[in-house]
Amino acid sequence: MRRKTSDCLATVKDTALDLVLNALEAIRDRGEKLPSASRISLDRLGRQVIVDAPASRAQPTSNKEALLAPIRARVSVCEKCPHLARTRTQTVFGVGNPDAELMFIGEAPGADEDARGEPFVGRAGQLLTRIIETMGFARSEVYIANVLKCRPDMPRGSAGNRPPTPVEMQTCLPYLTEQIDIIQPKVLVALGATAVEGLLGTRGVMRELRGKWHSHQDTPLMITYHPSYLLRNQSPSEKRKVWEDMLQVLERLERPITEKQRNYFR
Ligand code: URA
Ligand code: URA
């Protein structure tokens, strides 16, 4: 469909240029003064049409959204973890810009995310959104996804969250890998230990892993603390650490950083 539309537009453009060329030629042939168009410039203009045409047909919009759609559809009916398929309200695929340069990876949906169908919308999510905005991005400019697309089930009547099991992670990870392969962000950010385990396959000490560049396939990966860790541990020094990690991300993306941004949480 898209190709047809662009071919059609190109035809219209060619027709329009033909009209312009004909009009200029008519003016020249009648010997009128303005506008002047020599044979050489008309010839150049004519050639320009041919040279420009392929570029003018290129669509500025990418097809990443279209590539993500079938994966989202498969996820929405996934029953590979029957216990999670039974207990979830809905799957939580991911949110944001499919053309994002920056992609955040969290752990799994919590109760709020399970209810809304969108990652990071609860308390930790609000903090993540603030971090993203402080970096100078709108939430809608980046992409946000989790290792697990279902909320980890909790025993009847118990509140809170549990981390995904290794089997749940192995089962769900191919979806995340597909998302990353399509989006191809310039930088990935792993939020917390579960994201690290999912992306790197290692269970390390967050204190040692964070703040350093790692890589996932060929994509630079920054590891930082999970926003819920910052909610549990309100000390300014921990906030500053996450912020320093995000400054490294901004540098890697070659984004401008203001003096004010450099000094946040100091
Ligand atoms: N924590 C996560 O890791 N992901 C969410 O989507 C929400 C909270
Ligand atoms: N420990 C974790 O598991 N995650 C964090 O983000 C910080 C400490």
PDB file of C-alpha atoms and ligand atoms in Angstrom:
ATOM      1  CA  MET A   1       0.000   0.000   0.000  1.00  0.00           C
ATOM      2  CA  ARG A   2       2.703   2.438   1.077  1.00  0.00           C
ATOM      3  CA  ARG A   3       4.780   1.797  -2.069  1.00  0.00           C
ATOM      4  CA  LYS A   4       1.723   2.451  -4.242  1.00  0.00           C
ATOM      5  CA  THR A   5       1.081   5.759  -2.508  1.00  0.00           C
ATOM      6  CA  SER A   6       4.676   6.879  -2.924  1.00  0.00           C
ATOM      7  CA  ASP A   7       4.733   5.855  -6.598  1.00  0.00           C
ATOM      8  CA  CYS A   8       1.559   7.801  -7.058  1.00  0.00           C
ATOM      9  CA  LEU A   9       3.044  10.882  -5.343  1.00  0.00           C
ATOM     10  CA  ALA A  10       6.158  10.601  -7.477  1.00  0.00           C
ATOM     11  CA  THR A  11       3.986  10.494 -10.596  1.00  0.00           C
ATOM     12  CA  VAL A  12       2.122  13.593  -9.479  1.00  0.00           C
ATOM     13  CA  LYS A  13       5.433  15.309  -8.786  1.00  0.00           C
ATOM     14  CA  ASP A  14       6.810  14.333 -12.208  1.00  0.00           C
ATOM     15  CA  THR A  15       3.620  15.612 -13.845  1.00  0.00           C
ATOM     16  CA  ALA A  16       3.887  18.885 -11.937  1.00  0.00           C
ATOM     17  CA  LEU A  17       7.490  19.285 -13.020  1.00  0.00           C
ATOM     18  CA  ASP A  18       6.498  18.529 -16.609  1.00  0.00           C
ATOM     19  CA  LEU A  19       3.954  21.343 -16.406  1.00  0.00           C
ATOM     20  CA  VAL A  20       6.584  23.745 -15.041  1.00  0.00           C
ATOM     21  CA  LEU A  21       9.051  22.764 -17.748  1.00  0.00           C
ATOM     22  CA  ASN A  22       6.422  23.179 -20.482  1.00  0.00           C
ATOM     23  CA  ALA A  23       5.380  26.586 -19.138  1.00  0.00           C
ATOM     24  CA  LEU A  24       9.007  27.782 -18.966  1.00  0.00           C
ATOM     25  CA  GLU A  25       9.653  26.530 -22.489  1.00  0.00           C
ATOM     26  CA  ALA A  26       6.536  28.327 -23.744  1.00  0.00           C
ATOM     27  CA  ILE A  27       7.662  31.578 -22.095  1.00  0.00           C
ATOM     28  CA  ARG A  28      11.121  31.220 -23.617  1.00  0.00           C
ATOM     29  CA  ASP A  29       9.735  30.382 -27.054  1.00  0.00           C
ATOM     30  CA  ARG A  30       7.407  33.429 -26.998  1.00  0.00           C
ATOM     31  CA  GLY A  31      10.516  35.528 -26.325  1.00  0.00           C
ATOM     32  CA  GLU A  32       9.153  37.055 -23.116  1.00  0.00           C
ATOM     33  CA  LYS A  33      11.643  38.489 -20.676  1.00  0.00           C
ATOM     34  CA  LEU A  34      10.726  36.957 -17.312  1.00  0.00           C
ATOM     35  CA  PRO A  35      11.366  34.416 -16.024  1.00  0.00           C
ATOM     36  CA  SER A  36      14.384  33.606 -18.081  1.00  0.00           C
ATOM     37  CA  ALA A  37      15.172  29.976 -18.635  1.00  0.00           C
ATOM     38  CA  SER A  38      18.008  29.018 -20.891  1.00  0.00           C
ATOM     39  CA  ARG A  39      18.137  25.692 -22.662  1.00  0.00           C
ATOM     40  CA  ILE A  40      20.976  24.747 -20.309  1.00  0.00           C
ATOM     41  CA  SER A  41      19.013  25.426 -17.120  1.00  0.00           C
ATOM     42  CA  LEU A  42      15.936  23.712 -18.509  1.00  0.00           C
ATOM     43  CA  ASP A  43      18.116  20.766 -19.367  1.00  0.00           C
ATOM     44  CA  ARG A  44      19.547  20.805 -15.819  1.00  0.00           C
ATOM     45  CA  LEU A  45      16.077  21.013 -14.321  1.00  0.00           C
ATOM     46  CA  GLY A  46      14.992  18.115 -16.484  1.00  0.00           C
ATOM     47  CA  ARG A  47      17.936  16.043 -15.339  1.00  0.00           C
ATOM     48  CA  GLN A  48      17.335  17.068 -11.723  1.00  0.00           C
ATOM     49  CA  VAL A  49      13.912  15.431 -11.903  1.00  0.00           C
ATOM     50  CA  ILE A  50      15.467  12.114 -12.825  1.00  0.00           C
ATOM     51  CA  VAL A  51      18.259  12.408 -10.232  1.00  0.00           C
ATOM     52  CA  ASP A  52      15.889  13.510  -7.459  1.00  0.00           C
ATOM     53  CA  ALA A  53      13.088  11.082  -8.101  1.00  0.00           C
ATOM     54  CA  PRO A  54      14.393   8.020  -6.204  1.00  0.00           C
ATOM     55  CA  ALA A  55      15.258  10.071  -3.094  1.00  0.00           C
ATOM     56  CA  SER A  56      11.895  11.826  -3.148  1.00  0.00           C
ATOM     57  CA  ARG A  57      10.217   8.431  -3.076  1.00  0.00           C
ATOM     58  CA  ALA A  58      11.962   7.391   0.168  1.00  0.00           C
ATOM     59  CA  GLN A  59       9.478   7.412   3.032  1.00  0.00           C
ATOM     60  CA  PRO A  60      10.587   9.242   6.172  1.00  0.00           C
ATOM     61  CA  THR A  61       8.535   6.935   8.396  1.00  0.00           C
ATOM     62  CA  SER A  62      10.071   3.608   9.331  1.00  0.00           C
ATOM     63  CA  ASN A  63       8.334   0.269   9.304  1.00  0.00           C
ATOM     64  CA  LYS A  64       9.452  -0.721  12.799  1.00  0.00           C
ATOM     65  CA  GLU A  65       5.965  -0.295  14.256  1.00  0.00           C
ATOM     66  CA  ALA A  66       4.663  -2.643  11.566  1.00  0.00           C
ATOM     67  CA  LEU A  67       7.399  -5.169  12.382  1.00  0.00           C
ATOM     68  CA  LEU A  68       6.600  -5.025  16.103  1.00  0.00           C
ATOM     69  CA  ALA A  69       2.857  -5.518  15.600  1.00  0.00           C
ATOM     70  CA  PRO A  70       2.906  -9.283  14.919  1.00  0.00           C
ATOM     71  CA  ILE A  71       5.191  -9.867  17.907  1.00  0.00           C
ATOM     72  CA  ARG A  72       2.853  -7.844  20.100  1.00  0.00           C
ATOM     73  CA  ALA A  73      -0.009  -9.980  18.779  1.00  0.00           C
ATOM     74  CA  ARG A  74       1.829 -13.244  19.582  1.00  0.00           C
ATOM     75  CA  VAL A  75       2.679 -11.986  23.057  1.00  0.00           C
ATOM     76  CA  SER A  76      -0.934 -10.986  23.742  1.00  0.00           C
ATOM     77  CA  VAL A  77      -2.109 -14.593  23.374  1.00  0.00           C
ATOM     78  CA  CYS A  78       1.038 -16.308  24.699  1.00  0.00           C
ATOM     79  CA  GLU A  79       0.395 -19.258  27.004  1.00  0.00           C
ATOM     80  CA  LYS A  80       3.942 -20.580  27.299  1.00  0.00           C
ATOM     81  CA  CYS A  81       3.768 -19.991  31.057  1.00  0.00           C
ATOM     82  CA  PRO A  82       0.250 -21.319  31.744  1.00  0.00           C
ATOM     83  CA  HIS A  83       0.308 -20.125  35.368  1.00  0.00           C
ATOM     84  CA  LEU A  84       1.018 -16.532  34.218  1.00  0.00           C
ATOM     85  CA  ALA A  85      -1.449 -16.648  31.320  1.00  0.00           C
ATOM     86  CA  ARG A  86      -4.104 -17.710  33.827  1.00  0.00           C
ATOM     87  CA  THR A  87      -3.410 -15.000  36.402  1.00  0.00           C
ATOM     88  CA  ARG A  88      -2.553 -11.961  34.275  1.00  0.00           C
ATOM     89  CA  THR A  89      -5.082  -9.293  33.371  1.00  0.00           C
ATOM     90  CA  GLN A  90      -3.220  -8.747  30.103  1.00  0.00           C
ATOM     91  CA  THR A  91       0.289  -8.888  28.722  1.00  0.00           C
ATOM     92  CA  VAL A  92       2.505  -5.810  28.856  1.00  0.00           C
ATOM     93  CA  PHE A  93       4.459  -5.647  25.605  1.00  0.00           C
ATOM     94  CA  GLY A  94       6.289  -2.323  25.573  1.00  0.00           C
ATOM     95  CA  VAL A  95       5.697   1.360  24.975  1.00  0.00           C
ATOM     96  CA  GLY A  96       7.300   4.255  23.176  1.00  0.00           C
ATOM     97  CA  ASN A  97       8.976   5.151  19.940  1.00  0.00           C
ATOM     98  CA  PRO A  98       9.863   2.160  17.731  1.00  0.00           C
ATOM     99  CA  ASP A  99      12.631   4.339  16.231  1.00  0.00           C
ATOM    100  CA  ALA A 100      14.059   5.224  19.645  1.00  0.00           C
ATOM    101  CA  GLU A 101      17.797   5.696  20.078  1.00  0.00           C
ATOM    102  CA  LEU A 102      17.394   4.824  23.734  1.00  0.00           C
ATOM    103  CA  MET A 103      15.660   1.760  25.161  1.00  0.00           C
ATOM    104  CA  PHE A 104      15.084   0.970  28.842  1.00  0.00           C
ATOM    105  CA  ILE A 105      14.657  -2.603  30.037  1.00  0.00           C
ATOM    106  CA  GLY A 106      12.968  -3.396  33.340  1.00  0.00           C
ATOM    107  CA  GLU A 107      11.988  -6.591  35.117  1.00  0.00           C
ATOM    108  CA  ALA A 108       8.297  -7.422  34.837  1.00  0.00           C
ATOM    109  CA  PRO A 109       4.898  -5.756  35.110  1.00  0.00           C
ATOM    110  CA  GLY A 110       3.648  -4.982  38.593  1.00  0.00           C
ATOM    111  CA  ALA A 111       0.004  -4.669  39.588  1.00  0.00           C
ATOM    112  CA  ASP A 112      -0.402  -1.227  37.988  1.00  0.00           C
ATOM    113  CA  GLU A 113       1.205  -2.333  34.724  1.00  0.00           C
ATOM    114  CA  ASP A 114      -0.890  -5.515  34.640  1.00  0.00           C
ATOM    115  CA  ALA A 115      -4.009  -3.363  35.036  1.00  0.00           C
ATOM    116  CA  ARG A 116      -2.995  -0.755  32.433  1.00  0.00           C
ATOM    117  CA  GLY A 117      -1.167  -2.910  29.895  1.00  0.00           C
ATOM    118  CA  GLU A 118       1.774  -0.478  29.838  1.00  0.00           C
ATOM    119  CA  PRO A 119       5.225  -0.851  31.426  1.00  0.00           C
ATOM    120  CA  PHE A 120       6.445   1.454  34.174  1.00  0.00           C
ATOM    121  CA  VAL A 121       3.236   3.319  35.028  1.00  0.00           C
ATOM    122  CA  GLY A 122       3.216   2.675  38.795  1.00  0.00           C
ATOM    123  CA  ARG A 123       5.343   4.387  41.422  1.00  0.00           C
ATOM    124  CA  ALA A 124       8.662   3.119  40.012  1.00  0.00           C
ATOM    125  CA  GLY A 125       7.408   4.043  36.559  1.00  0.00           C
ATOM    126  CA  GLN A 126       6.674   7.602  37.582  1.00  0.00           C
ATOM    127  CA  LEU A 127      10.224   7.883  38.860  1.00  0.00           C
ATOM    128  CA  LEU A 128      11.583   6.413  35.609  1.00  0.00           C
ATOM    129  CA  THR A 129       9.514   8.941  33.641  1.00  0.00           C
ATOM    130  CA  ARG A 130      11.031  11.768  35.729  1.00  0.00           C
ATOM    131  CA  ILE A 131      14.538  10.437  35.044  1.00  0.00           C
ATOM    132  CA  ILE A 132      13.808  10.260  31.292  1.00  0.00           C
ATOM    133  CA  GLU A 133      12.444  13.813  31.275  1.00  0.00           C
ATOM    134  CA  THR A 134      15.390  15.126  33.299  1.00  0.00           C
ATOM    135  CA  MET A 135      17.622  13.616  30.614  1.00  0.00           C
ATOM    136  CA  GLY A 136      15.806  15.876  28.145  1.00  0.00           C
ATOM    137  CA  PHE A 137      13.601  13.275  26.478  1.00  0.00           C
ATOM    138  CA  ALA A 138       9.843  12.895  26.430  1.00  0.00           C
ATOM    139  CA  ARG A 139       8.753   9.459  27.643  1.00  0.00           C
ATOM    140  CA  SER A 140       7.241   8.913  24.181  1.00  0.00           C
ATOM    141  CA  GLU A 141      10.635   9.443  22.511  1.00  0.00           C
ATOM    142  CA  VAL A 142      12.306   6.441  24.124  1.00  0.00           C
ATOM    143  CA  TYR A 143      11.199   2.804  24.206  1.00  0.00           C
ATOM    144  CA  ILE A 144      10.439   0.941  27.425  1.00  0.00           C
ATOM    145  CA  ALA A 145      10.031  -2.816  27.818  1.00  0.00           C
ATOM    146  CA  ASN A 146      10.476  -5.551  30.392  1.00  0.00           C
ATOM    147  CA  VAL A 147      12.197  -8.924  30.456  1.00  0.00           C
ATOM    148  CA  LEU A 148       8.849 -10.523  31.367  1.00  0.00           C
ATOM    149  CA  LYS A 149       5.632  -9.571  29.589  1.00  0.00           C
ATOM    150  CA  CYS A 150       3.346 -11.013  32.283  1.00  0.00           C
ATOM    151  CA  ARG A 151       2.985 -10.041  35.893  1.00  0.00           C
ATOM    152  CA  PRO A 152       4.633 -12.751  38.049  1.00  0.00           C
ATOM    153  CA  ASP A 153       1.756 -14.387  39.915  1.00  0.00           C
ATOM    154  CA  MET A 154       1.579 -14.085  43.676  1.00  0.00           C
ATOM    155  CA  PRO A 155       0.070 -16.543  46.124  1.00  0.00           C
ATOM    156  CA  ARG A 156      -3.621 -15.825  46.672  1.00  0.00           C
ATOM    157  CA  GLY A 157      -4.139 -12.864  48.983  1.00  0.00           C
ATOM    158  CA  SER A 158      -0.509 -11.765  49.109  1.00  0.00           C
ATOM    159  CA  ALA A 159       0.464  -8.328  47.895  1.00  0.00           C
ATOM    160  CA  GLY A 160       3.765  -7.200  46.425  1.00  0.00           C
ATOM    161  CA  ASN A 161       5.900  -8.578  43.662  1.00  0.00           C
ATOM    162  CA  ARG A 162       8.189 -11.517  43.159  1.00  0.00           C
ATOM    163  CA  PRO A 163      11.096 -11.653  40.744  1.00  0.00           C
ATOM    164  CA  PRO A 164      10.683 -13.825  37.646  1.00  0.00           C
ATOM    165  CA  THR A 165      12.019 -17.368  37.903  1.00  0.00           C
ATOM    166  CA  PRO A 166      14.890 -18.424  35.608  1.00  0.00           C
ATOM    167  CA  VAL A 167      12.476 -20.615  33.606  1.00  0.00           C
ATOM    168  CA  GLU A 168       9.998 -17.752  33.155  1.00  0.00           C
ATOM    169  CA  MET A 169      12.844 -15.507  31.994  1.00  0.00           C
ATOM    170  CA  GLN A 170      14.207 -18.034  29.501  1.00  0.00           C
ATOM    171  CA  THR A 171      10.702 -18.591  28.162  1.00  0.00           C
ATOM    172  CA  CYS A 172       9.903 -14.912  27.663  1.00  0.00           C
ATOM    173  CA  LEU A 173      13.304 -13.524  26.624  1.00  0.00           C
ATOM    174  CA  PRO A 174      12.998 -14.309  22.893  1.00  0.00           C
ATOM    175  CA  TYR A 175      10.233 -11.673  22.713  1.00  0.00           C
ATOM    176  CA  LEU A 176      12.508  -9.006  24.166  1.00  0.00           C
ATOM    177  CA  THR A 177      15.332 -10.025  21.840  1.00  0.00           C
ATOM    178  CA  GLU A 178      12.984  -9.621  18.873  1.00  0.00           C
ATOM    179  CA  GLN A 179      11.958  -6.173  20.119  1.00  0.00           C
ATOM    180  CA  ILE A 180      15.593  -5.079  20.465  1.00  0.00           C
ATOM    181  CA  ASP A 181      16.498  -6.496  17.038  1.00  0.00           C
ATOM    182  CA  ILE A 182      13.747  -4.443  15.402  1.00  0.00           C
ATOM    183  CA  ILE A 183      14.190  -1.222  17.353  1.00  0.00           C
ATOM    184  CA  GLN A 184      18.000  -1.351  17.186  1.00  0.00           C
ATOM    185  CA  PRO A 185      18.507   1.397  19.762  1.00  0.00           C
ATOM    186  CA  LYS A 186      21.879   3.146  19.945  1.00  0.00           C
ATOM    187  CA  VAL A 187      21.955   2.525  23.692  1.00  0.00           C
ATOM    188  CA  LEU A 188      20.248   0.037  25.998  1.00  0.00           C
ATOM    189  CA  VAL A 189      19.754   0.679  29.708  1.00  0.00           C
ATOM    190  CA  ALA A 190      19.261  -2.298  32.022  1.00  0.00           C
ATOM    191  CA  LEU A 191      17.307  -1.301  35.114  1.00  0.00           C
ATOM    192  CA  GLY A 192      18.269  -3.589  37.992  1.00  0.00           C
ATOM    193  CA  ALA A 193      19.528  -7.116  38.414  1.00  0.00           C
ATOM    194  CA  THR A 194      16.760  -8.966  36.543  1.00  0.00           C
ATOM    195  CA  ALA A 195      17.275  -6.914  33.389  1.00  0.00           C
ATOM    196  CA  VAL A 196      21.012  -7.579  33.650  1.00  0.00           C
ATOM    197  CA  GLU A 197      20.408 -11.307  34.025  1.00  0.00           C
ATOM    198  CA  GLY A 198      18.058 -11.280  31.061  1.00  0.00           C
ATOM    199  CA  LEU A 199      20.348  -9.275  28.785  1.00  0.00           C
ATOM    200  CA  LEU A 200      23.756 -10.590  29.824  1.00  0.00           C
ATOM    201  CA  GLY A 201      22.909 -13.969  31.322  1.00  0.00           C
ATOM    202  CA  THR A 202      24.923 -13.134  34.416  1.00  0.00           C
ATOM    203  CA  ARG A 203      23.909 -12.594  38.005  1.00  0.00           C
ATOM    204  CA  GLY A 204      26.338  -9.999  39.224  1.00  0.00           C
ATOM    205  CA  VAL A 205      26.568  -7.540  42.071  1.00  0.00           C
ATOM    206  CA  MET A 206      24.709  -4.395  41.002  1.00  0.00           C
ATOM    207  CA  ARG A 207      27.145  -2.180  42.902  1.00  0.00           C
ATOM    208  CA  GLU A 208      29.948  -3.499  40.684  1.00  0.00           C
ATOM    209  CA  LEU A 209      28.044  -3.713  37.395  1.00  0.00           C
ATOM    210  CA  ARG A 210      26.392  -0.303  37.326  1.00  0.00           C
ATOM    211  CA  GLY A 211      27.950   2.790  35.836  1.00  0.00           C
ATOM    212  CA  LYS A 212      29.970   0.829  33.313  1.00  0.00           C
ATOM    213  CA  TRP A 213      29.483   0.065  29.651  1.00  0.00           C
ATOM    214  CA  HIS A 214      28.655  -3.494  28.743  1.00  0.00           C
ATOM    215  CA  SER A 215      27.239  -4.757  25.478  1.00  0.00           C
ATOM    216  CA  HIS A 216      24.239  -6.762  24.378  1.00  0.00           C
ATOM    217  CA  GLN A 217      25.016  -8.309  21.021  1.00  0.00           C
ATOM    218  CA  ASP A 218      26.592  -5.210  19.475  1.00  0.00           C
ATOM    219  CA  THR A 219      24.562  -2.597  21.314  1.00  0.00           C
ATOM    220  CA  PRO A 220      26.169  -0.560  24.114  1.00  0.00           C
ATOM    221  CA  LEU A 221      24.458  -1.415  27.399  1.00  0.00           C
ATOM    222  CA  MET A 222      24.511   0.777  30.495  1.00  0.00           C
ATOM    223  CA  ILE A 223      23.574  -0.881  33.761  1.00  0.00           C
ATOM    224  CA  THR A 224      21.971   1.119  36.526  1.00  0.00           C
ATOM    225  CA  TYR A 225      19.833   0.589  39.599  1.00  0.00           C
ATOM    226  CA  HIS A 226      16.124  -0.113  39.252  1.00  0.00           C
ATOM    227  CA  PRO A 227      13.935   2.894  40.124  1.00  0.00           C
ATOM    228  CA  SER A 228      12.236   0.837  42.863  1.00  0.00           C
ATOM    229  CA  TYR A 229      15.639   0.505  44.510  1.00  0.00           C
ATOM    230  CA  LEU A 230      15.752   4.320  44.617  1.00  0.00           C
ATOM    231  CA  LEU A 231      12.270   4.371  46.152  1.00  0.00           C
ATOM    232  CA  ARG A 232      13.403   1.955  48.871  1.00  0.00           C
ATOM    233  CA  ASN A 233      16.739   3.676  49.394  1.00  0.00           C
ATOM    234  CA  GLN A 234      16.080   7.415  49.413  1.00  0.00           C
ATOM    235  CA  SER A 235      19.678   8.526  49.987  1.00  0.00           C
ATOM    236  CA  PRO A 236      20.823  11.304  47.632  1.00  0.00           C
ATOM    237  CA  SER A 237      24.069   9.459  46.916  1.00  0.00           C
ATOM    238  CA  GLU A 238      22.184   6.567  45.286  1.00  0.00           C
ATOM    239  CA  LYS A 239      20.113   8.968  43.167  1.00  0.00           C
ATOM    240  CA  ARG A 240      23.315  10.681  42.084  1.00  0.00           C
ATOM    241  CA  LYS A 241      24.785   7.325  41.016  1.00  0.00           C
ATOM    242  CA  VAL A 242      21.818   6.606  38.749  1.00  0.00           C
ATOM    243  CA  TRP A 243      22.034  10.147  37.422  1.00  0.00           C
ATOM    244  CA  GLU A 244      25.761   9.757  36.649  1.00  0.00           C
ATOM    245  CA  ASP A 245      24.919   6.584  34.737  1.00  0.00           C
ATOM    246  CA  MET A 246      22.327   8.535  32.739  1.00  0.00           C
ATOM    247  CA  LEU A 247      24.866  11.317  32.030  1.00  0.00           C
ATOM    248  CA  GLN A 248      27.109   8.642  30.521  1.00  0.00           C
ATOM    249  CA  VAL A 249      24.174   7.553  28.366  1.00  0.00           C
ATOM    250  CA  LEU A 250      23.599  11.143  27.175  1.00  0.00           C
ATOM    251  CA  GLU A 251      27.287  11.451  26.314  1.00  0.00           C
ATOM    252  CA  ARG A 252      27.203   8.215  24.369  1.00  0.00           C
ATOM    253  CA  LEU A 253      24.172   9.481  22.433  1.00  0.00           C
ATOM    254  CA  GLU A 254      26.054  12.742  21.803  1.00  0.00           C
ATOM    255  CA  ARG A 255      23.206  14.719  23.341  1.00  0.00           C
ATOM    256  CA  PRO A 256      23.943  18.191  24.673  1.00  0.00           C
ATOM    257  CA  ILE A 257      24.249  18.319  28.482  1.00  0.00           C
ATOM    258  CA  THR A 258      23.653  21.557  30.361  1.00  0.00           C
ATOM    259  CA  GLU A 259      25.634  22.616  33.417  1.00  0.00           C
ATOM    260  CA  LYS A 260      22.396  22.332  35.393  1.00  0.00           C
ATOM    261  CA  GLN A 261      21.946  18.745  34.208  1.00  0.00           C
ATOM    262  CA  ARG A 262      25.520  17.893  35.191  1.00  0.00           C
ATOM    263  CA  ASN A 263      24.907  19.076  38.729  1.00  0.00           C
ATOM    264  CA  TYR A 264      21.573  17.399  39.495  1.00  0.00           C
ATOM    265  CA  PHE A 265      21.462  15.425  42.762  1.00  0.00           C
ATOM    266  CA  ARG A 266      24.911  16.707  43.759  1.00  0.00           C
TER     267      ARG A 266
HETATM  268  N1  URA B   1       9.021  -2.521  37.417  1.00  0.00           N
HETATM  269  C1  URA B   1       9.491  -3.070  36.283  1.00  0.00           C
HETATM  270  O1  URA B   1      10.568  -3.641  36.255  1.00  0.00           O
HETATM  271  N2  URA B   1       8.750  -2.962  35.196  1.00  0.00           N
HETATM  272  C2  URA B   1       7.577  -2.345  35.174  1.00  0.00           C
HETATM  273  O2  URA B   1       6.975  -2.288  34.107  1.00  0.00           O
HETATM  274  C3  URA B   1       7.107  -1.769  36.362  1.00  0.00           C
HETATM  275  C4  URA B   1       7.844  -1.870  37.470  1.00  0.00           C
HETATM  276  N1  URA B   2      19.769  -4.662  43.791  1.00  0.00           N
HETATM  277  C1  URA B   2      18.981  -5.019  42.757  1.00  0.00           C
HETATM  278  O1  URA B   2      18.625  -6.163  42.592  1.00  0.00           O
HETATM  279  N2  URA B   2      18.573  -4.069  41.901  1.00  0.00           N
HETATM  280  C2  URA B   2      18.922  -2.789  42.031  1.00  0.00           C
HETATM  281  O2  URA B   2      18.530  -1.990  41.224  1.00  0.00           O
HETATM  282  C3  URA B   2      19.757  -2.419  43.107  1.00  0.00           C
HETATM  283  C4  URA B   2      20.176  -3.377  43.984  1.00  0.00           C
END
